[in-house]
mmCIF file with all atom_site columns, C-alpha atoms in Angstrom:
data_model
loop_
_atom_site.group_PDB
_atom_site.id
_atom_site.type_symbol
_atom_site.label_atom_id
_atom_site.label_alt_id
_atom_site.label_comp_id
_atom_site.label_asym_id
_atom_site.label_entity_id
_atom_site.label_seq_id
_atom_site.pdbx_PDB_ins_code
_atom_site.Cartn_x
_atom_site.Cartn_y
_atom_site.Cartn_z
_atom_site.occupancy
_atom_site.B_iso_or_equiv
_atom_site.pdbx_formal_charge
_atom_site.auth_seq_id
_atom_site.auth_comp_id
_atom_site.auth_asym_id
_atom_site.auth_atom_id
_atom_site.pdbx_PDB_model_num
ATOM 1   C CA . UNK A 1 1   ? 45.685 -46.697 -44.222 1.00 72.00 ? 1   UNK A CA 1
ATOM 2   C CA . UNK A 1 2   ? 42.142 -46.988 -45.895 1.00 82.00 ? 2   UNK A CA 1
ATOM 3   C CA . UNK A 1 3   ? 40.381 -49.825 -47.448 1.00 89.00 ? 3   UNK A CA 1
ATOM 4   C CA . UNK A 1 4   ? 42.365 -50.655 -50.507 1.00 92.00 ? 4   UNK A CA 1
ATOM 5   C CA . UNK A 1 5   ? 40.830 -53.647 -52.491 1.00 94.00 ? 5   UNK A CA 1
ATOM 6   C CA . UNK A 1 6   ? 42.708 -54.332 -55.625 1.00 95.00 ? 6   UNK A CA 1
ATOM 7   C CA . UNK A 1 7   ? 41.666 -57.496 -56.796 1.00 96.00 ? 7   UNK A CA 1
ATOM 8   C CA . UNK A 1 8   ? 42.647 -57.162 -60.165 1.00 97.00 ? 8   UNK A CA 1
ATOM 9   C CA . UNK A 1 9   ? 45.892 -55.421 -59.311 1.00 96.00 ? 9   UNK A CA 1
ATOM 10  C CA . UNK A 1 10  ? 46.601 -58.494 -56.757 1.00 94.00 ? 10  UNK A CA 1
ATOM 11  C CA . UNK A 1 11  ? 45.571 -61.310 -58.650 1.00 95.00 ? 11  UNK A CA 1
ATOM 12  C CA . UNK A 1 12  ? 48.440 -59.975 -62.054 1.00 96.00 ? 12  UNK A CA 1
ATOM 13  C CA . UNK A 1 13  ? 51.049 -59.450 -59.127 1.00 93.00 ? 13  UNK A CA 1
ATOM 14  C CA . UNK A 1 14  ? 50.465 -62.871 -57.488 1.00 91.00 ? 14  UNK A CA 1
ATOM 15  C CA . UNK A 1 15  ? 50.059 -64.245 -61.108 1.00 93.00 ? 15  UNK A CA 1
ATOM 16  C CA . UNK A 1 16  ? 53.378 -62.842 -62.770 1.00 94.00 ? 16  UNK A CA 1
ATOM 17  C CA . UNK A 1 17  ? 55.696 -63.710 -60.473 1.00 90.00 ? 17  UNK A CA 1
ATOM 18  C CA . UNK A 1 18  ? 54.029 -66.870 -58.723 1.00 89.00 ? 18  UNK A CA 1
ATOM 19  C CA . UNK A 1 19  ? 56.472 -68.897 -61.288 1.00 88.00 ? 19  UNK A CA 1
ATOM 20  C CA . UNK A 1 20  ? 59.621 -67.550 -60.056 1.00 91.00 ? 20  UNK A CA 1
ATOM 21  C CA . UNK A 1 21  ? 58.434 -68.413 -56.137 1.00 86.00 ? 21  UNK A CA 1
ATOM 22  C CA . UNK A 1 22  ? 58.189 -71.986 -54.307 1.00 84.00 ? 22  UNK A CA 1
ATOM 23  C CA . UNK A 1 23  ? 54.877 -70.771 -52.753 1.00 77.00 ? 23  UNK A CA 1
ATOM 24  C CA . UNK A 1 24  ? 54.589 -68.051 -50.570 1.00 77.00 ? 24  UNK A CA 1
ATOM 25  C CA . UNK A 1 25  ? 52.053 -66.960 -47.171 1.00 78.00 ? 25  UNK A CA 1
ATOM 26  C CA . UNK A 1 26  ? 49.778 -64.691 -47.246 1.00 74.00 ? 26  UNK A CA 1
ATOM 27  C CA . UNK A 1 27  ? 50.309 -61.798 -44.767 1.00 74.00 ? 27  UNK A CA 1
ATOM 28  C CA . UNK A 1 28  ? 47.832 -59.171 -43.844 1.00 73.00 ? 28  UNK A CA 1
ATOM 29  C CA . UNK A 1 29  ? 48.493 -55.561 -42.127 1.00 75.00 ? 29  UNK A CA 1
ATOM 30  C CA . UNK A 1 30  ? 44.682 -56.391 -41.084 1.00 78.00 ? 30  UNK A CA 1
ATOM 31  C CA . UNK A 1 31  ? 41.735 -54.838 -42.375 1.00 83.00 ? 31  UNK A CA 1
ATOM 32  C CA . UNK A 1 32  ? 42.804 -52.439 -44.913 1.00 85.00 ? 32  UNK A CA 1
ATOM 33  C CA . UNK A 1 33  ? 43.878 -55.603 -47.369 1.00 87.00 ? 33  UNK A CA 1
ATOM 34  C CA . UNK A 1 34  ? 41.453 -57.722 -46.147 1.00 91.00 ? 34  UNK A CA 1
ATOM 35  C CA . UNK A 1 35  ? 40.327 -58.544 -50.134 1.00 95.00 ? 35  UNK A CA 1
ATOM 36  C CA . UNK A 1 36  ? 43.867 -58.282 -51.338 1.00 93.00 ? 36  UNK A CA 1
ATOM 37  C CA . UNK A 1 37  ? 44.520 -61.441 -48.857 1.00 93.00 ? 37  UNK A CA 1
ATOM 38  C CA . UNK A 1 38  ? 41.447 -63.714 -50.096 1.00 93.00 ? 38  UNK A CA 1
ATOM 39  C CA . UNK A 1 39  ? 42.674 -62.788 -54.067 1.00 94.00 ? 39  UNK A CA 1
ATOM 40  C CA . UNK A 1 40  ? 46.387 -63.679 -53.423 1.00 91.00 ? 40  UNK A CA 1
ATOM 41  C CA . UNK A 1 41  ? 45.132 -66.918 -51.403 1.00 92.00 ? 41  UNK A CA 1
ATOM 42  C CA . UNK A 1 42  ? 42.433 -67.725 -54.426 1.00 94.00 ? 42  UNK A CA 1
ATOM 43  C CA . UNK A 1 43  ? 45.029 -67.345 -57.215 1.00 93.00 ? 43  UNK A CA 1
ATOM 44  C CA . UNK A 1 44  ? 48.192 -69.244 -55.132 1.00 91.00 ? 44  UNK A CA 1
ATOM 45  C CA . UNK A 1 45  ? 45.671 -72.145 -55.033 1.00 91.00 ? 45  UNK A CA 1
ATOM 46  C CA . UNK A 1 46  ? 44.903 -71.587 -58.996 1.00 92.00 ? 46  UNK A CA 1
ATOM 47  C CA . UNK A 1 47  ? 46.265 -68.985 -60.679 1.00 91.00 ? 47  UNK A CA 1
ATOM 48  C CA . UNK A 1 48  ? 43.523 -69.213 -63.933 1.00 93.00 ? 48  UNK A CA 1
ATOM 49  C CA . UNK A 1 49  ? 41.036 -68.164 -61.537 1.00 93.00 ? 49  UNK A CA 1
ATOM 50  C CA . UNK A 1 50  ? 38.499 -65.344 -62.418 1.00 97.00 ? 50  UNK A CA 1
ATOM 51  C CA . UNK A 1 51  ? 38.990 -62.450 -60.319 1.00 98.00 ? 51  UNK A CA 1
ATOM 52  C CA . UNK A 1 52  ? 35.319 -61.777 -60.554 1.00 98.00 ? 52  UNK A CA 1
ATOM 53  C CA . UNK A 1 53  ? 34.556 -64.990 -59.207 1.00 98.00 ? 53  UNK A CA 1
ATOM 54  C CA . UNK A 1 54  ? 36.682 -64.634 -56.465 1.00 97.00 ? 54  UNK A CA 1
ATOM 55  C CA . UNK A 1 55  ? 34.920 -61.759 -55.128 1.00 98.00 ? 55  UNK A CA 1
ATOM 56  C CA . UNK A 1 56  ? 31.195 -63.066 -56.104 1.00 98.00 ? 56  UNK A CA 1
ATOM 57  C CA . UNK A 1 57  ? 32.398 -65.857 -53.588 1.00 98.00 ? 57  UNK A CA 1
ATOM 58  C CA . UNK A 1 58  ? 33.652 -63.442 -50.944 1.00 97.00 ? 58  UNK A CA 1
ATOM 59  C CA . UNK A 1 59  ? 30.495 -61.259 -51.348 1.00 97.00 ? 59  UNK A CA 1
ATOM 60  C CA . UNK A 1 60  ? 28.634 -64.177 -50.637 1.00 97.00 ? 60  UNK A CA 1
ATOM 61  C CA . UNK A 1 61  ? 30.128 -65.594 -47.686 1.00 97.00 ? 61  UNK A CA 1
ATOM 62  C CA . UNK A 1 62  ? 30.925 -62.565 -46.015 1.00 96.00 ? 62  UNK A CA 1
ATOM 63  C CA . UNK A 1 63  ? 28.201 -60.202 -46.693 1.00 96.00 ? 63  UNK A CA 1
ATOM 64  C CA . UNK A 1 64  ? 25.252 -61.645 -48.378 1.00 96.00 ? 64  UNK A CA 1
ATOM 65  C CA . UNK A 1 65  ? 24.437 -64.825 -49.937 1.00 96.00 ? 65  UNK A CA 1
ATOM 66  C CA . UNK A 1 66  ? 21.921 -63.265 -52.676 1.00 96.00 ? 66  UNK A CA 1
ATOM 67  C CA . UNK A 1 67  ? 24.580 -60.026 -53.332 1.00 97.00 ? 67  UNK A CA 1
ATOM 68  C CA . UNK A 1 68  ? 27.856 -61.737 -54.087 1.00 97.00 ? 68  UNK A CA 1
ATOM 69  C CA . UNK A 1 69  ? 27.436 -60.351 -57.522 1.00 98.00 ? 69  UNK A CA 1
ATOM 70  C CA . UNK A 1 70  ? 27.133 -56.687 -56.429 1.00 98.00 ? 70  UNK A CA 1
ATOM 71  C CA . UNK A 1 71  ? 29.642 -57.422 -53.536 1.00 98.00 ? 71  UNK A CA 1
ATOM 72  C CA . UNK A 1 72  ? 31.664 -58.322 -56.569 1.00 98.00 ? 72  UNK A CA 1
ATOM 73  C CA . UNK A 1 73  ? 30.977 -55.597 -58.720 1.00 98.00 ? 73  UNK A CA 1
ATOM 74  C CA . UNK A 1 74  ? 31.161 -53.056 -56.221 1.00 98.00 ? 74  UNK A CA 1
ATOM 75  C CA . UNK A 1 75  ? 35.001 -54.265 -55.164 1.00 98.00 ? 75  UNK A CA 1
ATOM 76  C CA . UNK A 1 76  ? 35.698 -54.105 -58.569 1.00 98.00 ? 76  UNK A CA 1
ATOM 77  C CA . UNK A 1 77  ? 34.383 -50.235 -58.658 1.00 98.00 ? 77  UNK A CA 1
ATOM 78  C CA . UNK A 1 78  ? 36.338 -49.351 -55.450 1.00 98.00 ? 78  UNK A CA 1
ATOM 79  C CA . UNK A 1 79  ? 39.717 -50.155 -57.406 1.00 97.00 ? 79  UNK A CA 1
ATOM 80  C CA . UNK A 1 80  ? 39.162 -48.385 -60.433 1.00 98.00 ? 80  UNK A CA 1
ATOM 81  C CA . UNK A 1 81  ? 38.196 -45.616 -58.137 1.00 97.00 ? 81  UNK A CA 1
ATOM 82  C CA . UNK A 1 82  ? 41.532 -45.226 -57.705 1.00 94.00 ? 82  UNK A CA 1
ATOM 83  C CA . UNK A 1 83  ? 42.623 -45.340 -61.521 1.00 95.00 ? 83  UNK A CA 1
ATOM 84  C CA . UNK A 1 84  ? 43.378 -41.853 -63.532 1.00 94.00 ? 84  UNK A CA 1
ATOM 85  C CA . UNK A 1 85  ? 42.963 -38.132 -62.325 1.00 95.00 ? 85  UNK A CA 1
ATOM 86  C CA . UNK A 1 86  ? 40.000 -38.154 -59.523 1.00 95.00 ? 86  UNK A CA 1
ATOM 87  C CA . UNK A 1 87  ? 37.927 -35.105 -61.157 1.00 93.00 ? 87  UNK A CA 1
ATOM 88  C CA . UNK A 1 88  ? 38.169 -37.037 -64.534 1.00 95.00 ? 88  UNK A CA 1
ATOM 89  C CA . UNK A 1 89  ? 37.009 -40.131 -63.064 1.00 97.00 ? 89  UNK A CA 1
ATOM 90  C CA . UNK A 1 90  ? 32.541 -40.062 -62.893 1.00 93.00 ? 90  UNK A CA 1
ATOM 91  C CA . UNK A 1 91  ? 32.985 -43.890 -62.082 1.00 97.00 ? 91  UNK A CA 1
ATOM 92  C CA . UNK A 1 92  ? 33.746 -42.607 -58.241 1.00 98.00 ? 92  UNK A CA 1
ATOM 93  C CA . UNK A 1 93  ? 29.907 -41.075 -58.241 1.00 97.00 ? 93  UNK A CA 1
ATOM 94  C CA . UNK A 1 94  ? 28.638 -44.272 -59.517 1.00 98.00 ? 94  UNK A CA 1
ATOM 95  C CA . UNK A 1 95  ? 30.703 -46.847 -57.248 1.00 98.00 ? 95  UNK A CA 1
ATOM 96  C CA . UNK A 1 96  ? 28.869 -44.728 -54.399 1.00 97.00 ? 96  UNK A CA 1
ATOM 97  C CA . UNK A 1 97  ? 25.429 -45.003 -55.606 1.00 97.00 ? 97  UNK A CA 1
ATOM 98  C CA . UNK A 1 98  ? 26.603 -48.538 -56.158 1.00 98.00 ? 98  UNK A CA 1
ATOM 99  C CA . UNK A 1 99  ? 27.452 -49.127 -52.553 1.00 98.00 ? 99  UNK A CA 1
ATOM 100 C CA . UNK A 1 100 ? 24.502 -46.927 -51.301 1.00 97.00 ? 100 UNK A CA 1
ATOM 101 C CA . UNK A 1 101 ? 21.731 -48.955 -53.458 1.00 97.00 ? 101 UNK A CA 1
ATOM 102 C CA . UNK A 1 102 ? 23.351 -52.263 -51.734 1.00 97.00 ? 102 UNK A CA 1
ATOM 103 C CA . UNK A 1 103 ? 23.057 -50.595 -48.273 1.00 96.00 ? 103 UNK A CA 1
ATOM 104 C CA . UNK A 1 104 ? 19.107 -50.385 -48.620 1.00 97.00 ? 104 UNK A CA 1
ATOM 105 C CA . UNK A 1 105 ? 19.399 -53.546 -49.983 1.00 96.00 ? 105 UNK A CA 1
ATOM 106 C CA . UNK A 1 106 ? 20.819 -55.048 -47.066 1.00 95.00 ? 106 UNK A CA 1
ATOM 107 C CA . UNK A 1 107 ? 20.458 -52.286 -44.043 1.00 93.00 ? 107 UNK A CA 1
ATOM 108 C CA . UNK A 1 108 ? 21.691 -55.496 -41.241 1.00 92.00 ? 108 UNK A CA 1
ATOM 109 C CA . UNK A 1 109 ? 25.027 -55.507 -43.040 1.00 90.00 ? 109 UNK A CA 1
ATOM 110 C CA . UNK A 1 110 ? 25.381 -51.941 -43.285 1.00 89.00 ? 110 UNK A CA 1
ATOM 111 C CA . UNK A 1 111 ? 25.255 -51.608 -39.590 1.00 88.00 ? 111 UNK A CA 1
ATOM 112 C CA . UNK A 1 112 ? 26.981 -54.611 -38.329 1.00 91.00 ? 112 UNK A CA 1
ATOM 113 C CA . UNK A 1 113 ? 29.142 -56.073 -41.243 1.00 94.00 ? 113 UNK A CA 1
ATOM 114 C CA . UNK A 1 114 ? 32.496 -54.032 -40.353 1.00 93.00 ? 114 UNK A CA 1
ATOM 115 C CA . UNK A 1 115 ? 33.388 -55.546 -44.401 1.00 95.00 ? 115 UNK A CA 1
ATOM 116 C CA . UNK A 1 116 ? 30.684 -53.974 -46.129 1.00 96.00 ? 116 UNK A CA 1
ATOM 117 C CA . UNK A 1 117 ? 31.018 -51.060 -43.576 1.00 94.00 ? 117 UNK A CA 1
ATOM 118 C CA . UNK A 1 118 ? 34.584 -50.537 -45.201 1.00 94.00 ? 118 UNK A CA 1
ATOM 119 C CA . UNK A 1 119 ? 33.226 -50.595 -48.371 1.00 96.00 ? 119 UNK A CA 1
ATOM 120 C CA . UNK A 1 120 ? 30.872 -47.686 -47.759 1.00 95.00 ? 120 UNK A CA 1
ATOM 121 C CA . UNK A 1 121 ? 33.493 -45.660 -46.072 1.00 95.00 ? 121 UNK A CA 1
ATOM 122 C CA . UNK A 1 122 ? 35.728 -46.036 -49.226 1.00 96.00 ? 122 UNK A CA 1
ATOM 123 C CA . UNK A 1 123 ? 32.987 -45.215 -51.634 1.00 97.00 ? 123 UNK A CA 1
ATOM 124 C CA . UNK A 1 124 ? 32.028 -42.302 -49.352 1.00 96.00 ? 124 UNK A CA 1
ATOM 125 C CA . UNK A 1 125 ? 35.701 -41.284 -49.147 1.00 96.00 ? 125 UNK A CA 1
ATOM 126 C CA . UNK A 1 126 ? 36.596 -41.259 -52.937 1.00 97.00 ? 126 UNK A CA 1
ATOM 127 C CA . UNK A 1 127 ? 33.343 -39.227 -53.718 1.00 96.00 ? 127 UNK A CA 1
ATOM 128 C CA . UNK A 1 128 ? 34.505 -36.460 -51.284 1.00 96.00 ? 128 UNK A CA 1
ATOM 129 C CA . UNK A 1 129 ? 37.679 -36.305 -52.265 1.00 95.00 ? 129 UNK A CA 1
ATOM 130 C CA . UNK A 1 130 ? 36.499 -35.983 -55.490 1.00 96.00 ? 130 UNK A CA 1
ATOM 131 C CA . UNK A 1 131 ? 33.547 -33.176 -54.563 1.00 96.00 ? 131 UNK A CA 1
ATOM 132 C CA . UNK A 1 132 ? 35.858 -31.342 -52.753 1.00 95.00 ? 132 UNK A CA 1
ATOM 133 C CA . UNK A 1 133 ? 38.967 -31.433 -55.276 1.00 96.00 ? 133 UNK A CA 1
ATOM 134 C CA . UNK A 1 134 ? 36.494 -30.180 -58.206 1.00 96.00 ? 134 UNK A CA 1
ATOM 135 C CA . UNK A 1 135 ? 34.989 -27.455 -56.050 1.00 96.00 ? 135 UNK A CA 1
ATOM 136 C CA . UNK A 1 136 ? 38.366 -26.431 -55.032 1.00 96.00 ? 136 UNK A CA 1
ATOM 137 C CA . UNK A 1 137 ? 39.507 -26.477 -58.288 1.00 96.00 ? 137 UNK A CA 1
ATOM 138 C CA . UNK A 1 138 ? 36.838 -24.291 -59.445 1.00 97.00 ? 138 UNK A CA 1
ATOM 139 C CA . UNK A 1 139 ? 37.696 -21.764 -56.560 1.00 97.00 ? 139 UNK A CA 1
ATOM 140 C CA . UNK A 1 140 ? 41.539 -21.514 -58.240 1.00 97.00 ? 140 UNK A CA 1
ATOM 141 C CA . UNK A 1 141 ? 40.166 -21.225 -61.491 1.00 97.00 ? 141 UNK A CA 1
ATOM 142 C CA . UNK A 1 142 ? 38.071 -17.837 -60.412 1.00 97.00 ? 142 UNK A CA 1
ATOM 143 C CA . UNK A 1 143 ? 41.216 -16.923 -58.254 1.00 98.00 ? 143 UNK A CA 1
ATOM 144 C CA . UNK A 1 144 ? 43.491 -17.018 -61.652 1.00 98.00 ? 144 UNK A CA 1
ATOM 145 C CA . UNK A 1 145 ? 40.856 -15.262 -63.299 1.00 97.00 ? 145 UNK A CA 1
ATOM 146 C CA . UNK A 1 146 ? 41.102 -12.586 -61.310 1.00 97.00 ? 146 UNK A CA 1
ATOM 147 C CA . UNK A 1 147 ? 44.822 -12.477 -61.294 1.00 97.00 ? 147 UNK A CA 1
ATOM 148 C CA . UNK A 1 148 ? 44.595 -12.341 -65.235 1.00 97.00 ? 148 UNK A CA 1
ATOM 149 C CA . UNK A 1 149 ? 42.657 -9.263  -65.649 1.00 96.00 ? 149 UNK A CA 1
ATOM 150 C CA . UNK A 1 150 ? 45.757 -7.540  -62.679 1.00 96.00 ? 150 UNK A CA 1
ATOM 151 C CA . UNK A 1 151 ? 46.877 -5.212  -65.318 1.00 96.00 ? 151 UNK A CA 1
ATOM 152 C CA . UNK A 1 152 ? 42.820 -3.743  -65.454 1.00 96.00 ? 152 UNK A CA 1
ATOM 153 C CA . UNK A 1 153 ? 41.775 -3.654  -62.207 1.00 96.00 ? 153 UNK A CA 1
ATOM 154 C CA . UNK A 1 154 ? 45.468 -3.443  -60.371 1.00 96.00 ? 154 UNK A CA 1
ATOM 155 C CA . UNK A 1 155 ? 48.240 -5.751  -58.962 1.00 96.00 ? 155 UNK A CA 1
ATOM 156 C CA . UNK A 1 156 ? 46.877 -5.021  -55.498 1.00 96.00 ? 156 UNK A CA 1
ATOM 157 C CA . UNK A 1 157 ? 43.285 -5.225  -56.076 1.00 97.00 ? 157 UNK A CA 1
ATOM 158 C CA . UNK A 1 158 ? 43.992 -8.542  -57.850 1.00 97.00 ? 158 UNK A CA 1
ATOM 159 C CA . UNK A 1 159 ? 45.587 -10.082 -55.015 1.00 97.00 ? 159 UNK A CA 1
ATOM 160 C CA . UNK A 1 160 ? 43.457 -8.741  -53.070 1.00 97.00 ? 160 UNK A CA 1
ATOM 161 C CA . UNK A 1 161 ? 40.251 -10.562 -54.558 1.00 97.00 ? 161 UNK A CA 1
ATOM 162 C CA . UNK A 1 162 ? 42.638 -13.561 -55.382 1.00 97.00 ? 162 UNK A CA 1
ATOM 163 C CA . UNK A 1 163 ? 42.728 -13.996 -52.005 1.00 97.00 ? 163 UNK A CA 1
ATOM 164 C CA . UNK A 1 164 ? 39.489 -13.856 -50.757 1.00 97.00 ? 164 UNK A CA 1
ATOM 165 C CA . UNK A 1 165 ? 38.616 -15.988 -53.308 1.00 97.00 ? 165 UNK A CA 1
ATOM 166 C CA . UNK A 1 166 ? 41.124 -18.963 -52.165 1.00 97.00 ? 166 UNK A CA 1
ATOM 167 C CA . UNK A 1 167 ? 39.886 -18.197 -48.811 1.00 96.00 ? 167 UNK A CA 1
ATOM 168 C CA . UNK A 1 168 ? 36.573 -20.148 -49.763 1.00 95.00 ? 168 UNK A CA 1
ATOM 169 C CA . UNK A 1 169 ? 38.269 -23.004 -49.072 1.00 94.00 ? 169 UNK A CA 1
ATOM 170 C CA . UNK A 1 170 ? 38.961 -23.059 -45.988 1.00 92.00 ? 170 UNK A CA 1
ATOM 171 C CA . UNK A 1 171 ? 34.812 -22.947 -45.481 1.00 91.00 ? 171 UNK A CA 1
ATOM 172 C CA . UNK A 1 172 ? 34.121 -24.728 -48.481 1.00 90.00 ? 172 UNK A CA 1
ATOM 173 C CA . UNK A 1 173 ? 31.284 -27.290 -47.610 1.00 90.00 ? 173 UNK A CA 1
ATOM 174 C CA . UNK A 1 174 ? 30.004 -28.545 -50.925 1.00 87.00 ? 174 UNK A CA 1
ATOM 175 C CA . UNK A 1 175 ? 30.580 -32.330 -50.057 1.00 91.00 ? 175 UNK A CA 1
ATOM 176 C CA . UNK A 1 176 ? 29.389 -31.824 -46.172 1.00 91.00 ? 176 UNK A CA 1
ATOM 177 C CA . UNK A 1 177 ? 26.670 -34.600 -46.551 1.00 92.00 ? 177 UNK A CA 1
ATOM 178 C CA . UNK A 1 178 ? 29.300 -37.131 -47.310 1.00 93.00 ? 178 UNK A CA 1
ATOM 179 C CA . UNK A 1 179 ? 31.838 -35.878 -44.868 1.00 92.00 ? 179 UNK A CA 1
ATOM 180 C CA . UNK A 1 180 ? 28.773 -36.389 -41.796 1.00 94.00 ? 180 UNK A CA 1
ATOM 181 C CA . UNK A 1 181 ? 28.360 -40.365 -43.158 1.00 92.00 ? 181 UNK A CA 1
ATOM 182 C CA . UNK A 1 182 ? 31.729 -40.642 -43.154 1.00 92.00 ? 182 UNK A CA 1
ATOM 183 C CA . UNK A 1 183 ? 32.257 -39.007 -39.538 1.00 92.00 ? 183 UNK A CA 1
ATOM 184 C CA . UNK A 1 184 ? 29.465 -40.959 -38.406 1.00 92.00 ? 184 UNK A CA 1
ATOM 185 C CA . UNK A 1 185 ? 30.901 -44.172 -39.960 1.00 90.00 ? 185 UNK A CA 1
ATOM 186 C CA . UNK A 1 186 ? 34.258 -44.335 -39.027 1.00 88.00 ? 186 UNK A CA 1
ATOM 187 C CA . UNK A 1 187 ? 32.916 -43.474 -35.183 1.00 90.00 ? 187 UNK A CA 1
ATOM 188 C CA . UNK A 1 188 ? 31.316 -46.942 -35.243 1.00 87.00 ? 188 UNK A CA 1
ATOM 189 C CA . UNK A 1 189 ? 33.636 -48.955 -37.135 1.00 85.00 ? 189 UNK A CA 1
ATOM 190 C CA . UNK A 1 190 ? 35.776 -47.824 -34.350 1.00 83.00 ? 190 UNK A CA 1
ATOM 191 C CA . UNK A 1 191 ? 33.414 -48.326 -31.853 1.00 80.00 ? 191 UNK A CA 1
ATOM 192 C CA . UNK A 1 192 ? 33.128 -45.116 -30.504 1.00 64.00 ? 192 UNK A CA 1
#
């Protein structure tokens, strides 16, 4: 399960049905919701909280007492990450050089803050997915192209190069960069 902060997402579901509930605990499957758990335990405590403010205060005590705002900001990124159709979405390039400006900001926390750790991973994450699903969409694209001019160049012939077109995927390495950091990340978040 990866990092999923969805402050915004938390703080309507706590918020809509808090009235219909005689208070509630917060539970935590650990890291992964690790956010999720501070905005449900904000909001149960006052539901007309700002969500923003939440996180400025979690940025601060957690990570850095001068970044809360970006902390913030850059939580709030990570979730809409995950809003509409990946290729569509350029806010997944910026939420990384978001995350990547506040790790030369603060290198200490980058290496030893396993919270903003996770936050790099998932900005890393989301902008290879998103590398790798445009490049590979791009490779079926030519493939179909290919296929379309069959009745030119031959049903055989067209599957032929088809093929060896798809085939690029299986070497494709147009987001390798990302895919070391994240390799090299996740090995000491687990403390390999």
């Amino acid at each position: 399960e990866p990092f999923n902060p969805r402050p915004k997402a938390m703080a309507h579901i706590h918020n809509s049905l808090a009235s219909l509930t005689d208070g509630f605990i917060t539970y935590s499957d650990g890291v992964p919701d690790d956010v999720n758990k501070f905005i449900w335990s904000a909001c149960g405590w006052n539901r007309k909280q700002d969500v923003r403010q939440i996180l400025i205060e979690y940025g601060r005590y957690f990570i850095d007492h001068n970044q809360g705002e970006a902390v913030a900001d850059g939580l709030l990124a990570l979730e809409a990450n995950w809003r509409g159709p990946l290729r569509k979405n350029d806010g997944v390039e910026k939420t990384l050089v978001h995350w990547q400006n506040l790790k030369a900001l603060l290198p200490a926390a980058a290496q030893k803050n396993w919270r903003f750790e996770l936050a790099l991973l998932r900005a890393d994450y989301d902008a290879y997915l998103r590398r790798r699903q445009i490049r590979h969409l791009q490779i079926e694209e030519e493939a179909k192209g290919v296929l379309r001019n069959a009745s030119t160049i031959g049903a055989e012939n067209a599957i032929s190069q088809a093929r060896s077109i798809l085939a690029q995927v299986k070497t494709d390495n147009s987001a390798e960069d990302v895919r070391k950091r994240l390799t090299e990340l996740g090995r000491r978040l687990f403390g390999d």
